[in-house]
CSV table of C-alpha atoms in Angstrom, one decimal:
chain,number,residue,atom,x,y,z
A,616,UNK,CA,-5.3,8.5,-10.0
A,617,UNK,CA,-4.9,5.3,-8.9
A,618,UNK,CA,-7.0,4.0,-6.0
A,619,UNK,CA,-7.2,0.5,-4.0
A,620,UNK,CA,-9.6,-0.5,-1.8
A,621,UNK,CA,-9.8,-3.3,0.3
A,622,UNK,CA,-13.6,-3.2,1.4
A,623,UNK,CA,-13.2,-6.2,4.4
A,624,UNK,CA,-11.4,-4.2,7.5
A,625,UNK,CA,-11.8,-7.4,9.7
A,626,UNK,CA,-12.1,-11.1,9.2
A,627,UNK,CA,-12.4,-13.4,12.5
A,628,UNK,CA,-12.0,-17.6,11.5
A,629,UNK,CA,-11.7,-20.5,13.6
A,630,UNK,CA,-8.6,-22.2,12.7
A,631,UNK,CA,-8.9,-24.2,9.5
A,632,UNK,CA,-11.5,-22.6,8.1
A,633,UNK,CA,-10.8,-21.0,4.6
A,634,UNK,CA,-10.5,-17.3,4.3
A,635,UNK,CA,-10.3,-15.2,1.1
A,636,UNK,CA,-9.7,-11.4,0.9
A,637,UNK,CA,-11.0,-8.9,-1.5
A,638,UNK,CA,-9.1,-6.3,-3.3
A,639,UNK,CA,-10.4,-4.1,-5.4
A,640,UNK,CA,-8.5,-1.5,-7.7
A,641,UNK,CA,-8.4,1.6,-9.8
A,642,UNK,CA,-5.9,2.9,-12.5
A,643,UNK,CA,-6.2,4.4,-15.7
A,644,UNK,CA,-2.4,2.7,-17.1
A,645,UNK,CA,-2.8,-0.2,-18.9
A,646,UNK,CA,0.8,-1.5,-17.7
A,647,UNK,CA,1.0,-2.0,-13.4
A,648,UNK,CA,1.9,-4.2,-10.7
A,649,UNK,CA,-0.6,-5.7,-8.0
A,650,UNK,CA,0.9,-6.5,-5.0
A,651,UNK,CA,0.1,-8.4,-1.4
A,652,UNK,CA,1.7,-7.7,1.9
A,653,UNK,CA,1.8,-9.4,4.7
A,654,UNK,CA,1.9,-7.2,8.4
A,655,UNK,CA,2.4,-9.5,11.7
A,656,UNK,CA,2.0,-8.3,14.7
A,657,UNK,CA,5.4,-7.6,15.1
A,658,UNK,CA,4.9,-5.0,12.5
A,659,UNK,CA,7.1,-5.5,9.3
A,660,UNK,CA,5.6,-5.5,5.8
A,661,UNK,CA,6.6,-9.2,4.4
A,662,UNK,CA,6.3,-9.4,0.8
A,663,UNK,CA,3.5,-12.1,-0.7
A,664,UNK,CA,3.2,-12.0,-4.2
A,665,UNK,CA,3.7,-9.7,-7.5
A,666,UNK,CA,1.0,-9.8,-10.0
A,667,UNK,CA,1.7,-8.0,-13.7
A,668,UNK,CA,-1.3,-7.1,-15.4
A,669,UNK,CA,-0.5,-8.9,-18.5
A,670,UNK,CA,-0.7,-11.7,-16.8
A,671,UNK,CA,-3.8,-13.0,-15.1
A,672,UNK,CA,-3.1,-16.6,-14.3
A,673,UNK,CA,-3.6,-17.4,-10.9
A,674,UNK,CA,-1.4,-18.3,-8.6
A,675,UNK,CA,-0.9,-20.6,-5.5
A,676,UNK,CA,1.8,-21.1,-3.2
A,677,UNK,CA,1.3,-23.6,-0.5
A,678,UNK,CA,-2.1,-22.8,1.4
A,679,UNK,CA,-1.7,-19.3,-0.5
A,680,UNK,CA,-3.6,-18.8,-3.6
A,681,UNK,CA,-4.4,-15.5,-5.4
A,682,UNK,CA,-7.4,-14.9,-7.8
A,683,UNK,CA,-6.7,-12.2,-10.4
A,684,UNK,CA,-9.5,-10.6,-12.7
A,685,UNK,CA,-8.6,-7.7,-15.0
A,686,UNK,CA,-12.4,-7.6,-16.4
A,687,UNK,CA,-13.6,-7.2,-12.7
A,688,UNK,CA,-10.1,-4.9,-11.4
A,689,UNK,CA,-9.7,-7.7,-8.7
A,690,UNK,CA,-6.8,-9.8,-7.2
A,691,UNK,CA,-8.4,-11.5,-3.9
A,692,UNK,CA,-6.4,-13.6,-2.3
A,693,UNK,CA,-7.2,-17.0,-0.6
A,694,UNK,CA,-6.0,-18.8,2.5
A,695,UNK,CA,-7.0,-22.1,2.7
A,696,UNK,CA,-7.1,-23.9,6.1
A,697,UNK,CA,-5.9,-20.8,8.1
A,698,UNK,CA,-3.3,-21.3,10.9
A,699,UNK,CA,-3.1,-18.9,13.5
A,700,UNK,CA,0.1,-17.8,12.4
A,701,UNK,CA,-1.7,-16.4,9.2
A,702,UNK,CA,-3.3,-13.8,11.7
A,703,UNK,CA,-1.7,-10.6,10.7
A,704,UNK,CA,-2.8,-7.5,8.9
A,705,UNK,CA,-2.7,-8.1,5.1
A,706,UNK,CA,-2.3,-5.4,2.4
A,707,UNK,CA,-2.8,-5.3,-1.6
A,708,UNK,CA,-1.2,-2.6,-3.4
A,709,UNK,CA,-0.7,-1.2,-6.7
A,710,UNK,CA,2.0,0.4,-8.7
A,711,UNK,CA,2.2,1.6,-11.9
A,712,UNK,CA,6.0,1.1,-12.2
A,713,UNK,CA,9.1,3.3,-12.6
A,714,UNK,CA,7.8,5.9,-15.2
A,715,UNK,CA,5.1,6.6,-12.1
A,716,UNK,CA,8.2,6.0,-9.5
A,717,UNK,CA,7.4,2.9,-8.3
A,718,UNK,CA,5.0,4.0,-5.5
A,719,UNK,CA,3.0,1.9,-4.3
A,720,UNK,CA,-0.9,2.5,-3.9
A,721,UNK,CA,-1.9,0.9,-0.4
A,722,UNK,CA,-5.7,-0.6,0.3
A,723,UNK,CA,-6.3,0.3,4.0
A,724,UNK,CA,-6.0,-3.1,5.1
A,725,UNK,CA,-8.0,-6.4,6.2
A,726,UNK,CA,-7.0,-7.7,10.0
A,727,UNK,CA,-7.2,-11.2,9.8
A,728,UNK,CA,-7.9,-13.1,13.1
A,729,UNK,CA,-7.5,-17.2,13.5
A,730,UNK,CA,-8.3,-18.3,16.5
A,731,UNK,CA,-7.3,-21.9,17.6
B,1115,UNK,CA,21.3,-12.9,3.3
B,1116,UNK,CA,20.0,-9.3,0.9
B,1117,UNK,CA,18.2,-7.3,3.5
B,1118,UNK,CA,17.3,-3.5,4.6
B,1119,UNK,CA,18.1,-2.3,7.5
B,1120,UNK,CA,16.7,0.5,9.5
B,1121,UNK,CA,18.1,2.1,12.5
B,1122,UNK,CA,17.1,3.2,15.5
B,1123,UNK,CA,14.0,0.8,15.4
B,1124,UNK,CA,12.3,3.1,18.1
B,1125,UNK,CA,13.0,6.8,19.3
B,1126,UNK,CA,11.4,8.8,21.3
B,1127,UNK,CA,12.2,12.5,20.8
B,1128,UNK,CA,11.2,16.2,21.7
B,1129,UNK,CA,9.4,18.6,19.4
B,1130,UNK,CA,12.6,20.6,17.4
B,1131,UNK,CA,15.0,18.4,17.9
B,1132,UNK,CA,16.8,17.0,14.4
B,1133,UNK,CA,16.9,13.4,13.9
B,1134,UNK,CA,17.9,11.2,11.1
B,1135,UNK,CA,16.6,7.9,10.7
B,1136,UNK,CA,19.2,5.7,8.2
B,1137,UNK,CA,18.2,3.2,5.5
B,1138,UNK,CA,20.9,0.5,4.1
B,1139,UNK,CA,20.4,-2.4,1.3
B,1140,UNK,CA,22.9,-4.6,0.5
B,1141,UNK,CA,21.6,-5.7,-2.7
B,1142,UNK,CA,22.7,-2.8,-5.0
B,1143,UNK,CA,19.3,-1.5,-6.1
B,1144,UNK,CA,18.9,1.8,-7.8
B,1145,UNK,CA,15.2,2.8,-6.5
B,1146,UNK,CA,14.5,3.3,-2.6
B,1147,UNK,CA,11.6,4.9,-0.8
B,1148,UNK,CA,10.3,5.3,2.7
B,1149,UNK,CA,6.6,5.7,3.7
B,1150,UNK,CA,5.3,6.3,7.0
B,1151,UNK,CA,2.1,4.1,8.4
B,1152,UNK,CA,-0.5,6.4,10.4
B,1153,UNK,CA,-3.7,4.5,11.4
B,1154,UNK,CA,-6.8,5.5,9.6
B,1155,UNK,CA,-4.6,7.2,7.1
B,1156,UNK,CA,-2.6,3.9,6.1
B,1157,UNK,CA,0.9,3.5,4.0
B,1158,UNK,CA,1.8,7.0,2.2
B,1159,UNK,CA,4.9,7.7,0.4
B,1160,UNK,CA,7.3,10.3,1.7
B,1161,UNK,CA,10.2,10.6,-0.8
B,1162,UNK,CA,11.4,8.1,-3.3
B,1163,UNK,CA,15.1,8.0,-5.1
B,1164,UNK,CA,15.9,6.4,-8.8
B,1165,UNK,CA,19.1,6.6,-8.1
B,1166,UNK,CA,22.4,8.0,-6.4
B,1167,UNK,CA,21.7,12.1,-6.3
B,1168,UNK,CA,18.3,11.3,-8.1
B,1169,UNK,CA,15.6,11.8,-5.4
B,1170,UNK,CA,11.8,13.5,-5.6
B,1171,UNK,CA,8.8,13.8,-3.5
B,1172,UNK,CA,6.4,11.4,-2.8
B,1173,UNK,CA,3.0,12.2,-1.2
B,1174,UNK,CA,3.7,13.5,1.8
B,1175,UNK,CA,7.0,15.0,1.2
B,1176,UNK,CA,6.8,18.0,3.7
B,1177,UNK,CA,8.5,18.1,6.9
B,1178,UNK,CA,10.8,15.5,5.3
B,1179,UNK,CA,14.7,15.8,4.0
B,1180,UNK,CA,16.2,12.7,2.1
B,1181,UNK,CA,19.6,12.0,0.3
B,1182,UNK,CA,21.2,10.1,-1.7
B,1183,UNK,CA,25.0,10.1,-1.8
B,1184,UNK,CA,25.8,6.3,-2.5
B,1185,UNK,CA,23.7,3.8,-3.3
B,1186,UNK,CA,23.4,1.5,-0.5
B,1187,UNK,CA,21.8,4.5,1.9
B,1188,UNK,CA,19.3,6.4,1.7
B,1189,UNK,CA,18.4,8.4,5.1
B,1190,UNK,CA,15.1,10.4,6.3
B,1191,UNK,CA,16.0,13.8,8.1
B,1192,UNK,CA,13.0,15.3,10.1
B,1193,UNK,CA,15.3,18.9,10.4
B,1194,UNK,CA,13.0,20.0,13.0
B,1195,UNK,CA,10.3,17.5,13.9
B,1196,UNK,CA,6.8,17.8,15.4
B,1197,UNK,CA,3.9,15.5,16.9
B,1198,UNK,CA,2.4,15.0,13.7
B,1199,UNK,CA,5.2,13.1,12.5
B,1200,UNK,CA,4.5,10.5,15.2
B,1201,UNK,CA,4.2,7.8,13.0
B,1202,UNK,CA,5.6,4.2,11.9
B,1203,UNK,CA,8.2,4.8,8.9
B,1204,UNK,CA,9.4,2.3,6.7
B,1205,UNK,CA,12.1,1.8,4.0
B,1206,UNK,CA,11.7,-0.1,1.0
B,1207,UNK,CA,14.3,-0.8,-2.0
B,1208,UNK,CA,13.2,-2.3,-5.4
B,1209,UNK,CA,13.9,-4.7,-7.5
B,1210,UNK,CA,12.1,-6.0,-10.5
B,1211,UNK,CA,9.3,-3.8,-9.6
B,1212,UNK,CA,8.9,-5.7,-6.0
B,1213,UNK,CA,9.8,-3.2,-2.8
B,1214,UNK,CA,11.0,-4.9,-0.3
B,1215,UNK,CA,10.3,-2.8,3.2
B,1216,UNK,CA,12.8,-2.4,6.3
B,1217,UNK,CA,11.6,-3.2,9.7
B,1218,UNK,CA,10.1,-0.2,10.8
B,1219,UNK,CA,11.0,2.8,12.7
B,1220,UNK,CA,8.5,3.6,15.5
B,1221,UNK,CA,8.9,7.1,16.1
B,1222,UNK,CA,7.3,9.5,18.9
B,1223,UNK,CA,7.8,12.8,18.8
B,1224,UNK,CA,6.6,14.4,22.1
């Protein structure tokens, strides 16, 4: 069974200050997805970033980067100079893809705080 | 602008009482979900579709209805609803793998 487990529930940072979440996950396919979502306070789930796990380079997109390590089951995920707009709740995920019907495994989340 | 769209965004109901909440994509995927977001409990799939009249439970299926008649829509019937169903429930349609959620439907079922 697949299993993802985001260890960090809360994360309070002054503004500027780097911040990096861990996620760590479980499945026995070789083939899935990793996945980040972001949840506001306004409460939608905003899509971050798709990771295949073929493919470990990492990524960064604007102050966003994201660390992925297959030998470790890992894909944390970096913000660098935090704003307070980056306060939200943020979710990794998993999914093992259509022939498991797409559904995505959820972490339990990390609340992110930046305060000015 | 591809989007999906949820409706009502909030309801507030009595225990019994039918309700559907509706689910619309304009970006002709095949695959659409919804989960429902309960704290301590987190994001849990209800019911999931591959395709027009192609649906199947998720993991939390009961108490749930879904169907799947065209592609765009893909609606969640509570036939008879009760407390425990209180929840946040969101919509999500696929593409390349990537589910892109609705806005939420805050639902209170008293």
């Amino acid at each position: 069974a697949q299993k993802v487990t985001q260890a960090q529930t809360e994360i309070s940072v002054v503004e500027k200050e780097d911040v990096t979440l861990d996620c760590v996950y479980e499945t026995r396919d070789t083939t899935y997805y990793l996945f980040w979502y972001k949840q506001p306070p306004s409460g939608e789930l905003v899509f971050l970033i798709r990771r295949n796990s073929f493919d470990e380079q990492n990524e960064i997109s604007g102050r966003y980067s994201w660390n992925f390590q297959k030998s470790t089951s890992s894909f944390n995920f970096t913000i660098t100079a935090s704003q307070v707009v980056d306060s939200a709740v943020y979710f990794c995920a998993l999914s093992e893809g259509k022939a498991a019907g797409n559904k995505l495994t959820f972490g339990g989340g990390t609340r992110v705080l930046v305060k000015p | 602008e591809a989007q999906v769209t949820q409706n009502p965004r909030y309801l507030i109901t009595v225990t019994g009482k039918k309700l559907t909440v509706t689910c619309s994509q304009n970006m002709n995927h095949e695959y659409m979900s919804w989960y429902r977001q309960d704290p301590g409990l987190g994001l849990r799939q209800i019911y999931y579709s591959m395709n027009v009249e192609v649906t199947d439970k998720g993991d939390v299926p009961e108490g749930y209805k879904v169907s799947r008649k065209e592609k765009r829509n893909f609606p969640l019937i509570l036939e008879s609803p009760s407390p425990n169903q209180t929840s946040l429930y969101f919509c999500a349609s696929t593409w390349g793998e990537t589910q892109y959620f609705g806005p939420g439907t805050r639902l209170l079922v008293l």
